[in-house]
Amino acid sequence: MSLNLSLSIDGQSRETLAVQLRNAFRTQIEEGTLRPGTRLPSSRQLAVDLGVSRSVVVEAYEQLCAEGYLVSQHGSGTSVAATARTDSGSALTPDDSTSTAAVWDLRTGGLHSSTFPRQDWIRAVSAVVTTAGHRELGYAPPSGLPVVRHTLAGYLGRVRGVRSRPEHLMITSGFAQGLALLCRELRDRGHHTVGVEDPGHPGEWEFIADAGLRPVGLPVDADGIRVDALAASGVRAVLVTPASQFPTGASLSAQRREQLVAWAEAVDGYIVEDDFDAAFVAPAQRMPALQSLAPDRVIYAGSASKVLAPALRLGWLATPAALTAPIERLRAGWDIGCSSLEQLALARLIDTGVFDRHLRRLAADIQKRRQAVHQFVAREMPGTTVFGGHNGLQAYLVLPERCDEEALVQAARRRSVLVRGGRFYALRADDRPPALVVGYAGVRGSELSRGLAGIAGAYRETTGRAGPGSTPDTPVASVSSRWAATRARRS
């Protein structure tokens, strides 16, 4: 195999060619230009490329192998040794890996990579690529391919009761792009604030603030967002998760849904419905999308991130007719649409029924995990209750009043378990009860069991409880009542 490599040496330098070559390799490896595992040209090929004797390259390779920079295997050639970190963080996301050797990550997030239907996706992409013509391989309309929007509109109507025509549906690069477009449009319409659920998603609050709007925290109870607090806040747009409130898992009750729609009508406002994990709501509790009650007031948003993989960057917005054209104009000025091939692959999964089968399997697995967490709490964490019922991809655990939330989080970290306390998801500082939010979808089943065992040990250390069978200091019912009472006072 002939491999190219960007290296140069100076024939006029006082350093020997072999030393120059070794130094050049060291610099590129240490600076990250040459990544761990990178295949290098053969000594013969590199010698030809650089115009030097092969012995110069052999000497440099041998010395770098001895120093641990390179590895050489018979039949596999020479490559950069796996001595440097291969995962790079982001300036926007803190890197927790430096603070702990955590093995089990029970923070909230997406699904474990093992749940991705790889073979189904490969077959869908293969079929799409095989039949793709000039239109499919060209530039897609900014709002998405018409055939895909037609398929998706039909699917959302069938599964979630969404009332939207294909021309009012936009394919976005995940929910993040959809939210960015909506924030821009709200600003253009004179909005300065957006109501958000509290507790809720800190990343979305920061995103909204960066877009030039101020997030206003609104309390949540067992029936979802408090609409009376929303009405008193003065905002005219609100972002909600009605199917399964994040992170509590509470479903927005039928009465609250009617109140929320009435509020939007009264203030001439908009509701952004983030329907990110409706697939994981227990069927008996699953209601149609909020958008079905008021398509002219509710902007419906969804994505494939929580049901397939975030890497696909596939999301969608179903907008009221009055917002469709303005948002399309904004989108046209930002990019030229999502990948047509991935749009078509998703549509094929839906059309062939593969997507429905995948979701059924996935929901059954999540339900088993949820039951395991509930049983664990009842057995290993006396005095703790799961708030919100049988919904979502995480459990919101209300802890006994005397439990130190941060101490519990740190005790779990010392046991190689990453988990977050309830206050991490709080926008307002108040006297809400201590809580722990356990994500159970992002690890394998065996890893979940070990992570829960670590939390149990941390709980016993923090509370001084002996474990299963001990008498709870605070009855579960009183904990839940206290949480609701706190919400009522703060509203």
GROMACS .gro file of C-alpha atoms in nm, residues 23-478:
model
  456
   23ASN     CA    1   1.254   1.495   1.508
   24ALA     CA    2   0.992   1.560   1.241
   25PHE     CA    3   0.800   1.247   1.339
   26ARG     CA    4   0.823   1.328   1.711
   27THR     CA    5   0.691   1.681   1.656
   28GLN     CA    6   0.395   1.568   1.446
   29ILE     CA    7   0.304   1.293   1.692
   30GLU     CA    8   0.333   1.512   2.003
   31GLU     CA    9   0.132   1.792   1.841
   32GLY     CA   10  -0.139   1.552   1.734
   33THR     CA   11  -0.086   1.592   1.360
   34LEU     CA   12  -0.016   1.221   1.340
   35ARG     CA   13  -0.282   1.046   1.546
   36PRO     CA   14  -0.244   0.715   1.731
   37GLY     CA   15  -0.297   0.424   1.494
   38THR     CA   16  -0.205   0.621   1.180
   39ARG     CA   17  -0.044   0.392   0.921
   40LEU     CA   18   0.293   0.511   0.788
   41PRO     CA   19   0.449   0.446   0.447
   42SER     CA   20   0.690   0.158   0.420
   43SER     CA   21   1.057   0.245   0.470
   44ARG     CA   22   1.117   0.182   0.101
   45GLN     CA   23   0.830   0.407  -0.012
   46LEU     CA   24   0.920   0.691   0.227
   47ALA     CA   25   1.283   0.678   0.118
   48VAL     CA   26   1.172   0.718  -0.244
   49ASP     CA   27   0.935   1.003  -0.155
   50LEU     CA   28   1.204   1.193   0.040
   51GLY     CA   29   1.487   1.111  -0.200
   52VAL     CA   30   1.705   0.953   0.071
   53SER     CA   31   1.865   0.619   0.132
   54ARG     CA   32   1.633   0.351   0.272
   55SER     CA   33   1.876   0.299   0.561
   56VAL     CA   34   1.801   0.656   0.681
   57VAL     CA   35   1.430   0.574   0.714
   58VAL     CA   36   1.494   0.233   0.870
   59GLU     CA   37   1.720   0.393   1.133
   60ALA     CA   38   1.458   0.659   1.213
   61TYR     CA   39   1.177   0.403   1.234
   62GLU     CA   40   1.376   0.173   1.462
   63GLN     CA   41   1.473   0.454   1.699
   64LEU     CA   42   1.114   0.584   1.720
   65CYS     CA   43   0.987   0.231   1.787
   66ALA     CA   44   1.239   0.199   2.070
   67GLU     CA   45   1.119   0.530   2.216
   68GLY     CA   46   0.755   0.420   2.199
   69TYR     CA   47   0.641   0.664   1.933
   70LEU     CA   48   0.587   0.398   1.666
   71VAL     CA   49   0.498   0.030   1.657
   72SER     CA   50   0.600  -0.212   1.387
   73GLN     CA   51   0.440  -0.550   1.325
   74HIS     CA   52   0.536  -0.806   1.068
   75GLY     CA   53   0.280  -0.806   0.791
   76SER     CA   54   0.108  -0.494   0.922
   77GLY     CA   55   0.373  -0.232   0.864
   78THR     CA   56   0.454   0.064   1.088
   79SER     CA   57   0.203   0.289   1.262
   80VAL     CA   58   0.186   0.555   1.532
   81ALA     CA   59   0.168   0.398   1.877
   82ALA     CA   60  -0.147   0.434   2.084
   83THR     CA   61   0.024   0.651   2.346
   84ALA     CA   62  -0.180   0.970   2.312
   85ARG     CA   63  -0.545   1.041   2.389
   86THR     CA   64  -0.766   0.979   2.088
   87ASP     CA   65  -1.078   1.156   2.217
   88SER     CA   66  -1.084   1.532   2.206
   89GLY     CA   67  -1.331   1.731   2.410
   90SER     CA   68  -1.505   2.050   2.311
   91ALA     CA   69  -1.457   2.401   2.436
   92LEU     CA   70  -1.832   2.403   2.497
   93THR     CA   71  -1.850   2.079   2.697
   94PRO     CA   72  -1.654   2.020   3.018
   95ASP     CA   73  -1.431   1.713   3.023
   96ASP     CA   74  -1.512   1.496   3.325
   97SER     CA   75  -1.258   1.228   3.236
   98THR     CA   76  -0.972   1.413   3.406
   99SER     CA   77  -1.141   1.416   3.745
  100THR     CA   78  -1.224   1.049   3.784
  101ALA     CA   79  -1.151   0.705   3.651
  102ALA     CA   80  -1.526   0.644   3.622
  103VAL     CA   81  -1.632   0.325   3.450
  104TRP     CA   82  -2.010   0.351   3.472
  105ASP     CA   83  -2.170   0.665   3.331
  106LEU     CA   84  -2.527   0.698   3.457
  107ARG     CA   85  -2.567   1.061   3.360
  108THR     CA   86  -2.856   1.151   3.131
  109GLY     CA   87  -2.797   1.131   2.759
  110GLY     CA   88  -2.876   0.912   2.463
  111LEU     CA   89  -2.887   0.541   2.405
  112HIS     CA   90  -2.593   0.304   2.416
  113SER     CA   91  -2.434   0.254   2.074
  114SER     CA   92  -2.526  -0.115   2.082
  115THR     CA   93  -2.893  -0.023   2.031
  116PHE     CA   94  -2.830   0.130   1.688
  117PRO     CA   95  -2.982  -0.100   1.420
  118ARG     CA   96  -2.663  -0.121   1.218
  119GLN     CA   97  -2.766  -0.389   0.969
  120ASP     CA   98  -3.104  -0.230   0.907
  121TRP     CA   99  -2.937   0.106   0.846
  122ILE     CA  100  -2.676  -0.046   0.615
  123ARG     CA  101  -2.948  -0.214   0.410
  124ALA     CA  102  -3.149   0.108   0.391
  125VAL     CA  103  -2.850   0.317   0.284
  126SER     CA  104  -2.745   0.051   0.032
  127ALA     CA  105  -3.091   0.047  -0.123
  128VAL     CA  106  -3.099   0.426  -0.139
  129VAL     CA  107  -2.754   0.456  -0.294
  130THR     CA  108  -2.830   0.184  -0.546
  131THR     CA  109  -3.137   0.363  -0.679
  132ALA     CA  110  -3.025   0.724  -0.628
  133GLY     CA  111  -3.041   0.940  -0.938
  134HIS     CA  112  -2.950   1.297  -1.023
  135ARG     CA  113  -3.218   1.445  -0.796
  136GLU     CA  114  -3.122   1.235  -0.493
  137LEU     CA  115  -2.750   1.303  -0.534
  138GLY     CA  116  -2.796   1.674  -0.597
  139TYR     CA  117  -2.874   1.959  -0.360
  140ALA     CA  118  -3.184   1.898  -0.153
  141PRO     CA  119  -3.434   2.176  -0.084
  142PRO     CA  120  -3.342   2.349   0.245
  143SER     CA  121  -3.657   2.214   0.411
  144GLY     CA  122  -3.585   1.856   0.303
  145LEU     CA  123  -3.672   1.624   0.018
  146PRO     CA  124  -4.046   1.635  -0.059
  147VAL     CA  125  -4.077   1.255  -0.060
  148VAL     CA  126  -3.916   1.235   0.283
  149ARG     CA  127  -4.136   1.510   0.425
  150HIS     CA  128  -4.440   1.327   0.289
  151THR     CA  129  -4.333   1.000   0.454
  152LEU     CA  130  -4.247   1.170   0.783
  153ALA     CA  131  -4.572   1.369   0.794
  154GLY     CA  132  -4.765   1.045   0.750
  155TYR     CA  133  -4.564   0.869   1.017
  156LEU     CA  134  -4.600   1.149   1.274
  157GLY     CA  135  -4.973   1.163   1.207
  158ARG     CA  136  -5.010   0.788   1.250
  159VAL     CA  137  -4.792   0.749   1.558
  160ARG     CA  138  -4.819   1.084   1.740
  161GLY     CA  139  -5.138   1.239   1.602
  162VAL     CA  140  -4.945   1.535   1.458
  163ARG     CA  141  -5.165   1.744   1.228
  164SER     CA  142  -4.927   1.880   0.966
  165ARG     CA  143  -4.902   1.886   0.589
  166PRO     CA  144  -4.566   1.795   0.429
  167GLU     CA  145  -4.514   2.156   0.315
  168HIS     CA  146  -4.520   2.271   0.677
  169LEU     CA  147  -4.262   2.012   0.783
  170MET     CA  148  -3.889   2.090   0.782
  171ILE     CA  149  -3.601   1.842   0.812
  172THR     CA  150  -3.332   1.990   1.039
  173SER     CA  151  -2.986   1.897   1.162
  174GLY     CA  152  -3.121   1.763   1.489
  175PHE     CA  153  -3.331   1.951   1.743
  176ALA     CA  154  -3.048   2.197   1.805
  177GLN     CA  155  -3.081   2.356   1.462
  178GLY     CA  156  -3.457   2.363   1.492
  179LEU     CA  157  -3.433   2.542   1.827
  180ALA     CA  158  -3.183   2.790   1.684
  181LEU     CA  159  -3.419   2.874   1.396
  182LEU     CA  160  -3.711   2.916   1.635
  183CYS     CA  161  -3.515   3.142   1.870
  184ARG     CA  162  -3.415   3.364   1.578
  185GLU     CA  163  -3.774   3.386   1.454
  186LEU     CA  164  -3.904   3.463   1.804
  187ARG     CA  165  -3.650   3.744   1.840
  188ASP     CA  166  -3.757   3.885   1.505
  189ARG     CA  167  -4.115   3.884   1.633
  190GLY     CA  168  -4.024   4.088   1.939
  191HIS     CA  169  -3.980   3.816   2.199
  192HIS     CA  170  -3.714   3.870   2.466
  193THR     CA  171  -3.787   3.571   2.691
  194VAL     CA  172  -3.874   3.203   2.659
  195GLY     CA  173  -4.036   3.001   2.935
  196VAL     CA  174  -3.860   2.674   3.020
  197GLU     CA  175  -3.938   2.390   3.255
  198ASP     CA  176  -3.752   2.390   3.585
  199PRO     CA  177  -3.605   2.137   3.644
  200GLY     CA  178  -3.511   2.095   3.283
  201HIS     CA  179  -3.224   2.076   3.036
  202PRO     CA  180  -2.933   2.313   3.122
  203GLY     CA  181  -2.790   2.282   2.772
  204GLU     CA  182  -3.110   2.416   2.618
  205TRP     CA  183  -3.116   2.710   2.860
  206GLU     CA  184  -2.762   2.806   2.757
  207PHE     CA  185  -2.855   2.762   2.392
  208ILE     CA  186  -3.154   2.993   2.430
  209ALA     CA  187  -2.945   3.253   2.616
  210ASP     CA  188  -2.674   3.242   2.349
  211ALA     CA  189  -2.946   3.305   2.091
  212GLY     CA  190  -3.026   3.634   2.261
  213LEU     CA  191  -3.333   3.531   2.463
  214ARG     CA  192  -3.365   3.498   2.839
  215PRO     CA  193  -3.486   3.160   2.969
  216VAL     CA  194  -3.746   3.197   3.246
  217GLY     CA  195  -3.772   2.896   3.477
  218LEU     CA  196  -4.123   2.766   3.545
  219PRO     CA  197  -4.202   2.506   3.812
  220VAL     CA  198  -4.303   2.149   3.736
  221ASP     CA  199  -4.509   1.910   3.943
  222ALA     CA  200  -4.659   1.564   3.895
  223ASP     CA  201  -4.891   1.698   3.622
  224GLY     CA  202  -4.615   1.874   3.427
  225ILE     CA  203  -4.545   2.243   3.385
  226ARG     CA  204  -4.741   2.480   3.610
  227VAL     CA  205  -4.952   2.682   3.366
  228ASP     CA  206  -5.059   2.927   3.638
  229ALA     CA  207  -4.694   3.017   3.693
  230LEU     CA  208  -4.649   3.046   3.316
  231ALA     CA  209  -4.940   3.289   3.292
  232ALA     CA  210  -4.791   3.503   3.570
  233SER     CA  211  -4.444   3.509   3.414
  234GLY     CA  212  -4.523   3.745   3.126
  235VAL     CA  213  -4.353   3.528   2.860
  236ARG     CA  214  -4.529   3.459   2.530
  237ALA     CA  215  -4.332   3.151   2.420
  238VAL     CA  216  -4.253   2.836   2.614
  239LEU     CA  217  -4.049   2.520   2.553
  240VAL     CA  218  -4.205   2.206   2.702
  241THR     CA  219  -4.161   1.827   2.705
  242PRO     CA  220  -4.524   1.716   2.746
  243ALA     CA  221  -4.491   1.343   2.675
  244SER     CA  222  -4.223   1.286   2.938
  245GLN     CA  223  -4.094   1.592   3.122
  246PHE     CA  224  -3.716   1.605   3.137
  247PRO     CA  225  -3.577   1.503   3.380
  248THR     CA  226  -3.867   1.414   3.613
  249GLY     CA  227  -4.055   1.190   3.368
  250ALA     CA  228  -4.391   1.350   3.454
  251SER     CA  229  -4.651   1.355   3.176
  252LEU     CA  230  -4.842   1.673   3.109
  253SER     CA  231  -5.197   1.597   3.221
  254ALA     CA  232  -5.498   1.642   2.993
  255GLN     CA  233  -5.621   1.936   3.200
  256ARG     CA  234  -5.281   2.108   3.185
  257ARG     CA  235  -5.269   2.055   2.809
  258GLU     CA  236  -5.597   2.237   2.766
  259GLN     CA  237  -5.479   2.514   2.999
  260LEU     CA  238  -5.151   2.549   2.809
  261VAL     CA  239  -5.324   2.582   2.473
  262ALA     CA  240  -5.568   2.835   2.620
  263TRP     CA  241  -5.274   3.036   2.754
  264ALA     CA  242  -5.110   3.046   2.408
  265GLU     CA  243  -5.433   3.167   2.252
  266ALA     CA  244  -5.480   3.433   2.520
  267VAL     CA  245  -5.130   3.583   2.488
  268ASP     CA  246  -5.098   3.530   2.110
  269GLY     CA  247  -4.796   3.311   2.186
  270TYR     CA  248  -4.632   2.986   2.083
  271ILE     CA  249  -4.557   2.652   2.246
  272VAL     CA  250  -4.250   2.458   2.134
  273GLU     CA  251  -4.316   2.088   2.193
  274ASP     CA  252  -3.994   1.888   2.227
  275ASP     CA  253  -4.120   1.532   2.170
  276PHE     CA  254  -3.775   1.378   2.206
  277ASP     CA  255  -3.858   1.056   2.390
  278ALA     CA  256  -4.230   0.988   2.343
  279ALA     CA  257  -4.137   0.641   2.217
  280PHE     CA  258  -4.034   0.549   2.571
  281VAL     CA  259  -4.357   0.651   2.743
  282ALA     CA  260  -4.561   0.358   2.875
  283PRO     CA  261  -4.839   0.289   2.618
  284ALA     CA  262  -5.111   0.329   2.883
  285GLN     CA  263  -4.986   0.682   2.960
  286ARG     CA  264  -4.901   0.792   2.607
  287MET     CA  265  -5.122   1.073   2.477
  288PRO     CA  266  -5.118   1.226   2.128
  289ALA     CA  267  -4.878   1.510   2.068
  290LEU     CA  268  -4.979   1.842   2.220
  291GLN     CA  269  -4.961   1.984   1.866
  292SER     CA  270  -5.273   1.788   1.774
  293LEU     CA  271  -5.478   2.018   1.999
  294ALA     CA  272  -5.361   2.344   1.839
  295PRO     CA  273  -5.152   2.317   1.520
  296ASP     CA  274  -5.160   2.696   1.482
  297ARG     CA  275  -5.005   2.752   1.828
  298VAL     CA  276  -4.776   2.453   1.882
  299ILE     CA  277  -4.446   2.401   1.702
  300TYR     CA  278  -4.375   2.029   1.706
  301ALA     CA  279  -4.011   1.920   1.721
  302GLY     CA  280  -3.855   1.575   1.713
  303SER     CA  281  -3.537   1.400   1.609
  304ALA     CA  282  -3.373   1.064   1.551
  305SER     CA  283  -3.112   1.130   1.820
  306LYS     CA  284  -3.284   0.938   2.101
  307VAL     CA  285  -3.424   0.657   1.886
  308LEU     CA  286  -3.140   0.595   1.638
  309ALA     CA  287  -2.822   0.798   1.697
  310PRO     CA  288  -2.724   1.165   1.742
  311ALA     CA  289  -2.457   1.123   1.474
  312LEU     CA  290  -2.725   1.113   1.204
  313ARG     CA  291  -2.820   1.478   1.277
  314LEU     CA  292  -3.177   1.424   1.165
  315GLY     CA  293  -3.454   1.628   1.322
  316TRP     CA  294  -3.783   1.783   1.216
  317LEU     CA  295  -4.011   2.078   1.283
  318ALA     CA  296  -4.384   2.089   1.213
  319THR     CA  297  -4.462   2.459   1.210
  320PRO     CA  298  -4.787   2.658   1.209
  321ALA     CA  299  -4.863   2.793   0.863
  322ALA     CA  300  -4.781   3.149   0.974
  323LEU     CA  301  -4.425   3.048   1.066
  324THR     CA  302  -4.338   2.815   0.778
  325ALA     CA  303  -4.221   3.073   0.523
  326PRO     CA  304  -4.020   3.291   0.768
  327ILE     CA  305  -3.837   2.988   0.909
  328GLU     CA  306  -3.770   2.855   0.558
  329ARG     CA  307  -3.612   3.190   0.466
  330LEU     CA  308  -3.394   3.176   0.777
  331ARG     CA  309  -3.289   2.820   0.698
  332ALA     CA  310  -3.198   2.907   0.339
  333GLY     CA  311  -2.957   3.168   0.470
  334TRP     CA  312  -2.784   2.924   0.707
  335ASP     CA  313  -2.718   2.611   0.504
  336ILE     CA  314  -2.844   2.416   0.206
  337GLY     CA  315  -3.015   2.133   0.387
  338CYS     CA  316  -2.935   1.795   0.540
  339SER     CA  317  -2.786   1.493   0.367
  340SER     CA  318  -3.036   1.362   0.112
  341LEU     CA  319  -2.908   1.007   0.145
  342GLU     CA  320  -2.966   0.995   0.519
  343GLN     CA  321  -3.309   1.152   0.478
  344LEU     CA  322  -3.400   0.884   0.226
  345ALA     CA  323  -3.257   0.607   0.443
  346LEU     CA  324  -3.477   0.717   0.734
  347ALA     CA  325  -3.781   0.732   0.505
  348ARG     CA  326  -3.707   0.380   0.383
  349LEU     CA  327  -3.690   0.250   0.741
  350ILE     CA  328  -4.031   0.404   0.802
  351ASP     CA  329  -4.190   0.287   0.476
  352THR     CA  330  -4.074  -0.074   0.519
  353GLY     CA  331  -4.190  -0.100   0.881
  354VAL     CA  332  -3.835  -0.152   1.008
  355PHE     CA  333  -3.847   0.167   1.213
  356ASP     CA  334  -4.163   0.058   1.397
  357ARG     CA  335  -4.012  -0.282   1.477
  358HIS     CA  336  -3.692  -0.117   1.600
  359LEU     CA  337  -3.887   0.115   1.831
  360ARG     CA  338  -4.089  -0.172   1.975
  361ARG     CA  339  -3.772  -0.365   2.060
  362LEU     CA  340  -3.611  -0.053   2.200
  363ALA     CA  341  -3.911   0.041   2.413
  364ALA     CA  342  -3.928  -0.310   2.558
  365ASP     CA  343  -3.561  -0.294   2.655
  366ILE     CA  344  -3.600   0.049   2.814
  367GLN     CA  345  -3.903  -0.073   3.008
  368LYS     CA  346  -3.697  -0.360   3.155
  369ARG     CA  347  -3.424  -0.118   3.256
  370ARG     CA  348  -3.677   0.117   3.412
  371GLN     CA  349  -3.827  -0.166   3.616
  372ALA     CA  350  -3.479  -0.268   3.730
  373VAL     CA  351  -3.412   0.086   3.855
  374HIS     CA  352  -3.746   0.105   4.036
  375GLN     CA  353  -3.682  -0.230   4.205
  376PHE     CA  354  -3.332  -0.116   4.297
  377VAL     CA  355  -3.461   0.202   4.460
  378ALA     CA  356  -3.722   0.014   4.661
  379ARG     CA  357  -3.466  -0.241   4.776
  380GLU     CA  358  -3.143  -0.043   4.820
  381MET     CA  359  -3.247   0.319   4.883
  382PRO     CA  360  -3.509   0.323   5.162
  383GLY     CA  361  -3.665   0.664   5.208
  384THR     CA  362  -3.621   0.748   4.837
  385THR     CA  363  -3.901   0.763   4.581
  386VAL     CA  364  -3.905   0.769   4.201
  387PHE     CA  365  -4.084   1.083   4.082
  388GLY     CA  366  -4.272   1.087   3.754
  389GLY     CA  367  -4.373   0.727   3.697
  390HIS     CA  368  -4.287   0.496   3.409
  391ASN     CA  369  -4.159   0.737   3.146
  392GLY     CA  370  -3.838   0.860   2.989
  393LEU     CA  371  -3.477   0.745   2.976
  394GLN     CA  372  -3.387   0.846   3.330
  395ALA     CA  373  -3.523   0.825   3.682
  396TYR     CA  374  -3.566   1.131   3.904
  397LEU     CA  375  -3.506   1.007   4.258
  398VAL     CA  376  -3.631   1.228   4.541
  399LEU     CA  377  -3.398   1.166   4.835
  400PRO     CA  378  -3.468   1.183   5.209
  401GLU     CA  379  -3.459   1.537   5.343
  402ARG     CA  380  -3.138   1.487   5.543
  403CYS     CA  381  -2.947   1.332   5.250
  404ASP     CA  382  -2.667   1.553   5.116
  405GLU     CA  383  -2.716   1.552   4.739
  406GLU     CA  384  -2.363   1.664   4.645
  407ALA     CA  385  -2.204   1.428   4.898
  408LEU     CA  386  -2.394   1.139   4.739
  409VAL     CA  387  -2.278   1.239   4.390
  410GLN     CA  388  -1.915   1.254   4.508
  411ALA     CA  389  -1.944   0.924   4.695
  412ALA     CA  390  -2.071   0.761   4.376
  413ARG     CA  391  -1.782   0.914   4.182
  414ARG     CA  392  -1.534   0.759   4.423
  415ARG     CA  393  -1.694   0.427   4.332
  416SER     CA  394  -1.634   0.495   3.961
  417VAL     CA  395  -1.996   0.594   3.892
  418LEU     CA  396  -2.084   0.921   3.719
  419VAL     CA  397  -2.428   1.052   3.812
  420ARG     CA  398  -2.578   1.397   3.866
  421GLY     CA  399  -2.786   1.549   4.142
  422GLY     CA  400  -3.121   1.718   4.090
  423ARG     CA  401  -2.977   2.067   4.136
  424PHE     CA  402  -2.770   2.027   3.821
  425TYR     CA  403  -3.102   2.047   3.631
  426ALA     CA  404  -3.239   2.343   3.831
  427LEU     CA  405  -3.250   2.690   3.679
  428ARG     CA  406  -3.365   2.866   3.996
  429ALA     CA  407  -3.195   2.835   4.335
  430ASP     CA  408  -3.456   2.731   4.589
  431ASP     CA  409  -3.513   2.486   4.871
  432ARG     CA  410  -3.629   2.194   4.657
  433PRO     CA  411  -3.569   1.848   4.811
  434PRO     CA  412  -3.239   1.673   4.733
  435ALA     CA  413  -3.256   1.444   4.431
  436LEU     CA  414  -3.052   1.215   4.211
  437VAL     CA  415  -3.109   1.175   3.836
  438VAL     CA  416  -3.008   0.832   3.710
  439GLY     CA  417  -2.980   0.774   3.335
  440TYR     CA  418  -3.030   0.407   3.253
  441ALA     CA  419  -3.025   0.402   2.872
  442GLY     CA  420  -2.663   0.490   2.791
  443VAL     CA  421  -2.493   0.176   2.927
  444ARG     CA  422  -2.515  -0.196   2.870
  445GLY     CA  423  -2.736  -0.399   3.101
  446SER     CA  424  -2.448  -0.544   3.300
  447GLU     CA  425  -2.293  -0.199   3.337
  448LEU     CA  426  -2.623  -0.062   3.466
  449SER     CA  427  -2.631  -0.325   3.740
  450ARG     CA  428  -2.277  -0.245   3.848
  451GLY     CA  429  -2.343   0.128   3.837
  452LEU     CA  430  -2.653   0.089   4.052
  453ALA     CA  431  -2.453  -0.118   4.299
  454GLY     CA  432  -2.206   0.170   4.324
  455ILE     CA  433  -2.491   0.413   4.391
  456ALA     CA  434  -2.624   0.183   4.662
  457GLY     CA  435  -2.287   0.188   4.836
  458ALA     CA  436  -2.268   0.566   4.803
  459TYR     CA  437  -2.619   0.600   4.946
  460ARG     CA  438  -2.535   0.389   5.249
  461GLU     CA  439  -2.218   0.590   5.305
  462THR     CA  440  -2.397   0.923   5.275
  463THR     CA  441  -2.706   0.841   5.481
  464GLY     CA  442  -2.555   0.594   5.726
  465ARG     CA  443  -2.821   0.337   5.638
  466ALA     CA  444  -2.749  -0.032   5.673
  467GLY     CA  445  -2.902  -0.128   5.341
  468PRO     CA  446  -3.207  -0.339   5.247
  469GLY     CA  447  -3.455  -0.386   5.526
  470SER     CA  448  -3.371  -0.067   5.717
  471THR     CA  449  -3.655   0.157   5.828
  472PRO     CA  450  -3.691   0.474   5.625
  473ASP     CA  451  -3.671   0.798   5.822
  474THR     CA  452  -3.914   0.974   5.589
  475PRO     CA  453  -4.211   0.793   5.432
  476VAL     CA  454  -4.220   0.793   5.052
  477ALA     CA  455  -4.559   0.965   5.043
  478SER     CA  456  -4.438   1.253   5.256
   0.00000   0.00000   0.00000
